[in-house]
Structures are given as structure tokens and as C-alpha cells.
mmCIF file of C-alpha atoms and ligand atoms in Angstrom:
data_model
loop_
_atom_site.group_PDB
_atom_site.id
_atom_site.type_symbol
_atom_site.label_atom_id
_atom_site.label_comp_id
_atom_site.label_asym_id
_atom_site.label_seq_id
_atom_site.Cartn_x
_atom_site.Cartn_y
_atom_site.Cartn_z
ATOM 1 C CA MET A 1 -251.690 -58.738 -45.340
ATOM 2 C CA ASP A 2 -249.259 -61.816 -47.182
ATOM 3 C CA LYS A 3 -247.803 -62.613 -50.021
ATOM 4 C CA GLU A 4 -250.823 -65.025 -50.585
ATOM 5 C CA ASN A 5 -254.365 -63.217 -50.564
ATOM 6 C CA LYS A 6 -252.568 -60.614 -53.528
ATOM 7 C CA ILE A 7 -252.864 -62.961 -56.301
ATOM 8 C CA PRO A 8 -256.468 -62.935 -58.117
ATOM 9 C CA LYS A 9 -259.172 -65.136 -57.193
ATOM 10 C CA LYS A 10 -260.756 -66.831 -60.859
ATOM 11 C CA ILE A 11 -262.441 -68.689 -59.241
ATOM 12 C CA ILE A 12 -265.122 -68.244 -56.289
ATOM 13 C CA PHE A 13 -267.556 -70.480 -54.845
ATOM 14 C CA GLU A 14 -270.058 -68.588 -51.904
ATOM 15 C CA SER A 15 -272.388 -70.944 -50.272
ATOM 16 C CA VAL A 16 -273.582 -72.564 -53.960
ATOM 17 C CA SER A 17 -276.073 -75.706 -53.652
ATOM 18 C CA LYS A 18 -277.448 -77.886 -56.498
ATOM 19 C CA ILE A 19 -280.194 -79.688 -57.137
ATOM 20 C CA TYR A 20 -280.498 -81.127 -60.623
ATOM 21 C CA VAL A 21 -284.102 -80.674 -62.761
ATOM 22 C CA GLY A 22 -286.509 -83.992 -61.706
ATOM 23 C CA GLU A 23 -284.269 -84.801 -58.684
ATOM 24 C CA LYS A 24 -285.455 -83.726 -54.567
ATOM 25 C CA ASP A 25 -281.581 -84.223 -53.182
ATOM 26 C CA GLU A 26 -279.252 -81.806 -53.644
ATOM 27 C CA ALA A 27 -276.448 -82.993 -55.608
ATOM 28 C CA VAL A 28 -274.279 -80.263 -53.584
ATOM 29 C CA THR A 29 -274.905 -78.460 -50.212
ATOM 30 C CA ASP A 30 -273.877 -74.850 -49.008
ATOM 31 C CA VAL A 31 -269.910 -75.437 -51.239
ATOM 32 C CA SER A 32 -267.728 -71.949 -50.653
ATOM 33 C CA PHE A 33 -264.615 -72.366 -51.639
ATOM 34 C CA SER A 34 -261.954 -69.906 -54.257
ATOM 35 C CA VAL A 35 -259.298 -70.593 -56.434
ATOM 36 C CA GLN A 36 -256.388 -68.266 -56.949
ATOM 37 C CA GLU A 37 -255.074 -67.577 -60.182
ATOM 38 C CA GLY A 38 -252.495 -69.895 -61.216
ATOM 39 C CA GLU A 39 -253.012 -72.530 -58.234
ATOM 40 C CA PHE A 40 -253.266 -75.825 -59.496
ATOM 41 C CA VAL A 41 -256.082 -77.530 -56.557
ATOM 42 C CA CYS A 42 -256.881 -80.979 -56.359
ATOM 43 C CA LEU A 43 -260.765 -81.591 -55.713
ATOM 44 C CA ILE A 44 -260.778 -85.015 -53.546
ATOM 45 C CA GLY A 45 -263.566 -87.293 -52.643
ATOM 46 C CA PRO A 46 -265.641 -90.643 -53.254
ATOM 47 C CA SER A 47 -267.753 -91.248 -55.493
ATOM 48 C CA GLY A 48 -270.904 -89.927 -55.936
ATOM 49 C CA CYS A 49 -269.862 -86.820 -53.378
ATOM 50 C CA GLY A 50 -270.541 -84.196 -55.972
ATOM 51 C CA LYS A 51 -267.061 -83.481 -57.629
ATOM 52 C CA THR A 52 -268.368 -83.425 -61.247
ATOM 53 C CA THR A 53 -271.009 -80.938 -60.856
ATOM 54 C CA ILE A 54 -268.999 -78.571 -58.905
ATOM 55 C CA LEU A 55 -266.715 -78.516 -62.089
ATOM 56 C CA LYS A 56 -269.552 -78.670 -65.001
ATOM 57 C CA MET A 57 -270.865 -75.737 -62.755
ATOM 58 C CA ILE A 58 -266.837 -73.643 -63.147
ATOM 59 C CA ALA A 59 -267.487 -75.497 -67.376
ATOM 60 C CA ASN A 60 -271.316 -73.462 -67.419
ATOM 61 C CA ILE A 61 -272.274 -76.827 -68.541
ATOM 62 C CA GLU A 62 -274.761 -76.910 -64.635
ATOM 63 C CA GLN A 63 -275.401 -73.598 -63.292
ATOM 64 C CA PRO A 64 -275.462 -73.079 -59.353
ATOM 65 C CA THR A 65 -279.541 -73.875 -58.165
ATOM 66 C CA THR A 66 -278.792 -71.118 -55.216
ATOM 67 C CA GLY A 67 -275.379 -69.099 -54.458
ATOM 68 C CA LYS A 68 -272.749 -67.213 -55.690
ATOM 69 C CA LEU A 69 -270.541 -68.665 -58.918
ATOM 70 C CA ILE A 70 -268.327 -66.252 -59.726
ATOM 71 C CA LYS A 71 -265.704 -67.440 -62.488
ATOM 72 C CA PRO A 72 -264.038 -67.195 -66.026
ATOM 73 C CA ALA A 73 -265.955 -67.696 -69.260
ATOM 74 C CA ASN A 74 -263.383 -69.200 -71.309
ATOM 75 C CA VAL A 75 -262.935 -72.879 -69.358
ATOM 76 C CA SER A 76 -261.906 -75.934 -71.213
ATOM 77 C CA MET A 77 -262.846 -78.748 -69.894
ATOM 78 C CA SER A 78 -260.971 -82.723 -70.116
ATOM 79 C CA PHE A 79 -262.819 -86.044 -69.496
ATOM 80 C CA GLN A 80 -262.179 -89.314 -68.901
ATOM 81 C CA PHE A 81 -260.485 -91.563 -71.730
ATOM 82 C CA GLY A 82 -260.388 -87.708 -73.204
ATOM 83 C CA ALA A 83 -263.797 -87.532 -74.342
ATOM 84 C CA LEU A 84 -262.096 -88.019 -78.032
ATOM 85 C CA PHE A 85 -264.763 -87.976 -81.527
ATOM 86 C CA PRO A 86 -263.556 -90.945 -82.910
ATOM 87 C CA TRP A 87 -264.212 -90.126 -86.696
ATOM 88 C CA LEU A 88 -261.365 -87.611 -86.025
ATOM 89 C CA THR A 89 -257.965 -87.663 -86.198
ATOM 90 C CA VAL A 90 -255.835 -86.521 -83.101
ATOM 91 C CA PHE A 91 -254.513 -82.909 -85.296
ATOM 92 C CA GLU A 92 -259.112 -82.576 -86.086
ATOM 93 C CA ASN A 93 -259.874 -83.275 -82.499
ATOM 94 C CA VAL A 94 -256.870 -81.203 -81.396
ATOM 95 C CA ALA A 95 -258.179 -78.212 -83.953
ATOM 96 C CA LEU A 96 -261.760 -78.614 -83.433
ATOM 97 C CA GLY A 97 -261.676 -75.410 -80.246
ATOM 98 C CA LEU A 98 -259.633 -73.435 -82.683
ATOM 99 C CA ARG A 99 -261.824 -74.076 -85.670
ATOM 100 C CA GLN A 100 -265.570 -72.987 -83.948
ATOM 101 C CA LYS A 101 -263.075 -69.689 -82.650
ATOM 102 C CA GLY A 102 -262.779 -69.409 -86.298
ATOM 103 C CA ILE A 103 -258.811 -69.994 -86.202
ATOM 104 C CA LYS A 104 -258.378 -70.554 -89.528
ATOM 105 C CA ASP A 105 -254.872 -71.618 -90.897
ATOM 106 C CA PRO A 106 -251.219 -71.309 -90.509
ATOM 107 C CA LYS A 107 -251.847 -70.322 -86.930
ATOM 108 C CA LEU A 108 -254.499 -73.373 -86.457
ATOM 109 C CA THR A 109 -251.369 -76.216 -87.553
ATOM 110 C CA HIS A 110 -248.783 -74.714 -85.724
ATOM 111 C CA GLU A 111 -251.254 -74.020 -82.499
ATOM 112 C CA VAL A 112 -252.467 -77.968 -82.841
ATOM 113 C CA HIS A 113 -249.022 -78.819 -83.112
ATOM 114 C CA LYS A 114 -247.697 -76.414 -80.333
ATOM 115 C CA TYR A 115 -249.981 -78.044 -77.702
ATOM 116 C CA LEU A 116 -249.298 -81.468 -79.151
ATOM 117 C CA THR A 117 -245.276 -80.863 -79.372
ATOM 118 C CA LEU A 118 -246.180 -79.762 -75.366
ATOM 119 C CA MET A 119 -248.115 -83.469 -74.836
ATOM 120 C CA ASN A 120 -244.714 -84.949 -76.229
ATOM 121 C CA ILE A 121 -247.889 -86.693 -79.313
ATOM 122 C CA ALA A 122 -247.088 -84.468 -82.104
ATOM 123 C CA GLU A 123 -246.025 -87.715 -83.874
ATOM 124 C CA LEU A 124 -249.397 -89.192 -83.125
ATOM 125 C CA SER A 125 -250.989 -85.883 -85.415
ATOM 126 C CA GLU A 126 -252.594 -88.212 -88.211
ATOM 127 C CA LYS A 127 -254.055 -91.083 -86.158
ATOM 128 C CA PHE A 128 -257.589 -92.400 -84.542
ATOM 129 C CA PRO A 129 -258.499 -92.508 -81.643
ATOM 130 C CA THR A 130 -258.626 -96.414 -81.612
ATOM 131 C CA ASP A 131 -255.368 -96.653 -82.868
ATOM 132 C CA LEU A 132 -254.536 -95.046 -79.652
ATOM 133 C CA SER A 133 -253.723 -95.830 -75.727
ATOM 134 C CA GLY A 134 -254.848 -94.636 -72.629
ATOM 135 C CA GLY A 135 -252.449 -92.722 -71.585
ATOM 136 C CA GLN A 136 -252.392 -90.987 -75.451
ATOM 137 C CA LYS A 137 -256.071 -90.730 -75.741
ATOM 138 C CA GLN A 138 -256.075 -88.397 -72.098
ATOM 139 C CA ARG A 139 -252.746 -86.616 -73.819
ATOM 140 C CA VAL A 140 -254.724 -85.749 -76.287
ATOM 141 C CA GLY A 141 -258.111 -84.673 -74.736
ATOM 142 C CA ILE A 142 -255.529 -82.451 -72.280
ATOM 143 C CA ALA A 143 -254.399 -81.166 -75.634
ATOM 144 C CA ARG A 144 -257.797 -79.868 -76.874
ATOM 145 C CA ALA A 145 -258.210 -78.275 -73.640
ATOM 146 C CA LEU A 146 -255.568 -76.201 -74.069
ATOM 147 C CA ALA A 147 -255.444 -75.143 -77.275
ATOM 148 C CA VAL A 148 -258.473 -73.061 -76.702
ATOM 149 C CA GLU A 149 -256.036 -71.232 -73.937
ATOM 150 C CA PRO A 150 -258.850 -71.255 -71.181
ATOM 151 C CA GLU A 151 -258.304 -69.554 -68.142
ATOM 152 C CA VAL A 152 -258.910 -71.961 -66.230
ATOM 153 C CA LEU A 153 -257.971 -75.943 -66.982
ATOM 154 C CA LEU A 154 -260.621 -78.948 -65.419
ATOM 155 C CA LEU A 155 -259.402 -81.992 -65.200
ATOM 156 C CA ASP A 156 -261.902 -84.358 -64.296
ATOM 157 C CA GLU A 157 -260.414 -88.143 -63.467
ATOM 158 C CA PRO A 158 -258.363 -87.685 -66.472
ATOM 159 C CA PHE A 159 -255.941 -90.460 -65.110
ATOM 160 C CA SER A 160 -258.087 -93.249 -63.032
ATOM 161 C CA ALA A 161 -258.582 -95.606 -66.387
ATOM 162 C CA LEU A 162 -254.765 -95.484 -66.599
ATOM 163 C CA ASP A 163 -251.986 -98.208 -65.290
ATOM 164 C CA ALA A 164 -249.413 -96.889 -62.400
ATOM 165 C CA ILE A 165 -246.522 -96.375 -65.052
ATOM 166 C CA THR A 166 -248.489 -93.712 -67.716
ATOM 167 C CA THR A 167 -250.117 -92.341 -65.151
ATOM 168 C CA ALA A 168 -246.850 -91.150 -63.020
ATOM 169 C CA GLU A 169 -245.394 -89.790 -66.573
ATOM 170 C CA LEU A 170 -248.476 -87.624 -66.768
ATOM 171 C CA HIS A 171 -248.734 -86.499 -63.355
ATOM 172 C CA ASP A 172 -245.130 -85.292 -64.215
ATOM 173 C CA ASP A 173 -246.028 -83.945 -67.188
ATOM 174 C CA ILE A 174 -248.782 -82.019 -66.277
ATOM 175 C CA ILE A 175 -247.040 -80.487 -63.684
ATOM 176 C CA LYS A 176 -244.450 -79.666 -66.018
ATOM 177 C CA ILE A 177 -247.620 -78.137 -68.434
ATOM 178 C CA TRP A 178 -248.694 -76.547 -65.278
ATOM 179 C CA LYS A 179 -245.752 -74.603 -64.851
ATOM 180 C CA GLU A 180 -244.643 -73.336 -68.280
ATOM 181 C CA THR A 181 -247.717 -72.332 -69.399
ATOM 182 C CA GLY A 182 -248.558 -70.888 -65.474
ATOM 183 C CA LYS A 183 -252.315 -72.200 -66.097
ATOM 184 C CA THR A 184 -254.811 -72.212 -63.285
ATOM 185 C CA ILE A 185 -255.833 -76.426 -62.392
ATOM 186 C CA VAL A 186 -258.741 -77.714 -60.952
ATOM 187 C CA LEU A 187 -258.261 -81.621 -61.012
ATOM 188 C CA VAL A 188 -261.132 -84.057 -59.566
ATOM 189 C CA SER A 189 -260.000 -87.319 -58.158
ATOM 190 C CA HIS A 190 -260.674 -89.781 -55.839
ATOM 191 C CA ILE A 191 -257.995 -90.680 -55.031
ATOM 192 C CA ILE A 192 -255.164 -88.912 -52.380
ATOM 193 C CA GLU A 193 -252.249 -90.032 -53.132
ATOM 194 C CA GLU A 194 -253.219 -88.385 -57.144
ATOM 195 C CA ALA A 195 -254.050 -85.626 -55.281
ATOM 196 C CA VAL A 196 -251.329 -85.121 -53.413
ATOM 197 C CA SER A 197 -248.288 -85.799 -55.631
ATOM 198 C CA LEU A 198 -250.287 -82.492 -57.958
ATOM 199 C CA GLY A 199 -252.190 -79.959 -56.036
ATOM 200 C CA GLU A 200 -251.166 -77.061 -53.926
ATOM 201 C CA ARG A 201 -254.295 -77.450 -52.130
ATOM 202 C CA ILE A 202 -256.725 -79.792 -51.517
ATOM 203 C CA ILE A 203 -260.432 -79.647 -50.847
ATOM 204 C CA LEU A 204 -261.730 -82.543 -49.855
ATOM 205 C CA VAL A 205 -265.494 -82.933 -50.545
ATOM 206 C CA LYS A 206 -268.052 -85.530 -48.628
ATOM 207 C CA GLU A 207 -271.547 -85.954 -49.397
ATOM 208 C CA GLY A 208 -272.032 -82.843 -51.511
ATOM 209 C CA LYS A 209 -269.952 -81.017 -48.252
ATOM 210 C CA VAL A 210 -266.260 -78.975 -48.227
ATOM 211 C CA ARG A 211 -265.109 -81.274 -46.045
ATOM 212 C CA GLU A 212 -261.836 -79.944 -45.336
ATOM 213 C CA GLU A 213 -258.961 -77.999 -47.208
ATOM 214 C CA PHE A 214 -255.232 -79.356 -47.198
ATOM 215 C CA LYS A 215 -252.031 -76.969 -47.907
ATOM 216 C CA ILE A 216 -249.528 -78.898 -49.288
ATOM 217 C CA ASN A 217 -246.388 -77.227 -49.211
ATOM 218 C CA LEU A 218 -244.019 -79.882 -50.523
ATOM 219 C CA PRO A 219 -241.967 -79.744 -53.691
ATOM 220 C CA TYR A 220 -242.680 -81.435 -56.742
ATOM 221 C CA PRO A 221 -241.468 -83.838 -58.283
ATOM 222 C CA ARG A 222 -243.236 -85.442 -54.504
ATOM 223 C CA ARG A 223 -242.344 -89.405 -54.208
ATOM 224 C CA GLU A 224 -245.075 -91.394 -52.234
ATOM 225 C CA GLN A 225 -242.362 -92.831 -50.622
ATOM 226 C CA GLU A 226 -241.795 -89.535 -49.289
ATOM 227 C CA THR A 227 -241.878 -89.327 -45.208
ATOM 228 C CA ASP A 228 -244.319 -86.089 -45.139
ATOM 229 C CA PHE A 229 -246.426 -87.101 -48.233
ATOM 230 C CA ALA A 230 -246.879 -90.602 -46.634
ATOM 231 C CA HIS A 231 -247.867 -88.831 -43.032
ATOM 232 C CA LEU A 232 -250.327 -86.163 -45.478
ATOM 233 C CA VAL A 233 -251.691 -88.976 -46.665
ATOM 234 C CA MET A 234 -252.916 -90.519 -43.810
ATOM 235 C CA LYS A 235 -254.028 -86.616 -42.681
ATOM 236 C CA ILE A 236 -256.228 -87.015 -44.978
ATOM 237 C CA ARG A 237 -257.216 -90.154 -44.911
ATOM 238 C CA LYS A 238 -258.670 -89.821 -41.503
ATOM 239 C CA VAL A 239 -261.153 -87.254 -42.942
ATOM 240 C CA PHE A 240 -261.823 -88.973 -46.468
ATOM 241 C CA PHE A 241 -263.098 -92.354 -44.429
ATOM 242 C CA ALA A 242 -263.951 -90.370 -41.290
HETATM 243 P P1 ADP B 1 -268.232 -87.710 -58.170
HETATM 244 O O1 ADP B 1 -268.021 -86.652 -59.874
HETATM 245 O O2 ADP B 1 -268.423 -86.703 -57.484
HETATM 246 O O3 ADP B 1 -268.926 -89.018 -58.835
HETATM 247 P P2 ADP B 1 -271.794 -86.372 -58.961
HETATM 248 O O4 ADP B 1 -271.213 -84.706 -59.365
HETATM 249 O O5 ADP B 1 -271.165 -87.337 -60.565
HETATM 250 O O6 ADP B 1 -270.369 -86.733 -58.103
HETATM 251 O O7 ADP B 1 -272.971 -86.535 -58.351
HETATM 252 C C1 ADP B 1 -272.776 -85.731 -57.577
HETATM 253 C C2 ADP B 1 -274.476 -86.457 -57.227
HETATM 254 O O8 ADP B 1 -275.883 -85.643 -58.235
HETATM 255 C C3 ADP B 1 -275.111 -88.016 -56.759
HETATM 256 O O9 ADP B 1 -276.027 -88.453 -56.236
HETATM 257 C C4 ADP B 1 -275.712 -87.981 -58.371
HETATM 258 O O10 ADP B 1 -276.034 -89.040 -58.799
HETATM 259 C C5 ADP B 1 -275.865 -86.616 -58.743
HETATM 260 N N1 ADP B 1 -276.022 -86.648 -59.984
HETATM 261 C C6 ADP B 1 -275.368 -86.231 -60.905
HETATM 262 N N2 ADP B 1 -275.272 -85.734 -62.131
HETATM 263 C C7 ADP B 1 -276.757 -86.044 -62.392
HETATM 264 C C8 ADP B 1 -277.384 -85.789 -63.438
HETATM 265 N N3 ADP B 1 -277.344 -85.240 -64.692
HETATM 266 N N4 ADP B 1 -279.134 -85.816 -63.492
HETATM 267 C C9 ADP B 1 -279.351 -85.807 -61.748
HETATM 268 N N5 ADP B 1 -278.445 -86.614 -61.417
HETATM 269 C C10 ADP B 1 -277.244 -86.423 -60.912
HETATM 270 MG MG1 MG B 2 -267.609 -87.704 -61.131
#
């Protein structure tokens, strides 16, 4: 048995299909894949192919119609634009989940600051979301998701509304956080280059089905100009646009 097979699985999909209530077509069909503990997996595919539906089932927001899904109970999901509460400060946005868990001061303040610092936004603590840039909002969203110490962190197109430089900075930081915390991460993207920059493995979804998996053995930080990077992008692109 090789080393990889000894790592426990955090998420297992076995022939999962999902039909939303009132719909006749399946949003995802016969999906099977697994994610190992501590792994960084990117789900990619065109718009409408079922990526968010897969994440929502992992997050327990939606349930499979048929098939079997094994996942941990404490999973956090961070959404596009951070999905922050505008009437709460950055501190209170991050504190919310901790308060719901019954955590009180001084631990509460300590934990919030720990994750704000990890995301390089400690100085924004008392600001409101309207005062923040897109990249800063996304950082708060990820800090909030991490603060409840989930077993799995789900990121749904977290960088899709950001400019290239901000995205590159966040890519570097998310890799740093993944290495520091050892979290299992599933990130959704429709951008092949983003997935190749970040993931140890890419799962390509098309029309609700898993089409192909790609293992990525390139060292971090990865740069698009590198030959191996470009080759992989080409290889994936052929299937993505087939
Ligand atoms: P992606 O995230 O890849 O863009 P989604 O998972 O959001 O795709 O959507 C997959 C399919 O399921 C699409 O056809 C979409 O219209 C449909 N869908 C998504 N959410 C709902 C919902 N709440 N009710 C009905 N259909 C939905
Ligand atoms: Mg989506």
C-alpha cells in the first residue's frame, strides 16, 4: 500500500445525484470522488455544471437525492464577495460563529484576532464591510470560516470578483494558511489557471458529472510562466472545452 492510501478520507461521494425540489433535471448526476484529510482539492467546471451544488451538499445546506455522502459535521463555507453582514464590524462578522458556539471573552477576542492576523487584516477589526475592498472582504469571509475551526474549509469561487494582483496575493496566502493549519480545503473555480496554482488535485465537472481528475505534483509557489504549469493547463483545457 502506498503512503497516500493510509491517509484517512474526509469526504466520500458515492454515486451522488441531486435533483432540486420542483426541478425535473438533475443538478449533479452519479458523482463519485473522495478527499483526503489535509488535502487541497479544486473543483472546476463551466458555469452551471453543479460545482456549488456539490459544495452545498458537503456543507449540509443541500442533501443528495440519491447516493451516499460521508462528510464531517463541522464544515465551513466561504462565499463569493465574502457574504458579510453589512451592519456588523469586521470583528463582529468573524465573532458571529464563535458566539453561536457559546465562546465568550477573553477567548472570543483572542480567537477573532488570531484569524484576522492570519488573514493579514488585524487593523481592519473595527471597520464595516462597506469600507473594505473586494480582496479585504474576501479575507474577512475566510477568517470567519476558519474561526470556527472547521474540519473542512469550502471556498466557492472566492477570488472571482477580484483583480489579478489581489488574486495572486490571496492565492499565496491561502497556500500559506493551508500549510500552517493543515486544513482540508475544497475550492471551487471556473478558472483552470487558478486551480492549477492551488490544488494538489483537480476534479473536473461537466454537466453535473465528474469528467476527469488531475493530480498536480508541482511545488508551491506555482507560477503560470513555468513550462510544467502551462502544459497542465493545456491538458485540462482540452477536456474542459471538449
Ligand atoms: P455551478 O456552481 O457550477 O455554476 P450550480 O451547482 O449552482 O452550478 O447549479 C447546477 C444546476 O442546478 C444549474 O442548472 C442550476 O440552475 C441548478 N440549480 C442550482 N441551485 C438551484 C436551486 N436552488 N433550485 C433549482 N435549481 C438549482
Ligand atoms: Mg457556483
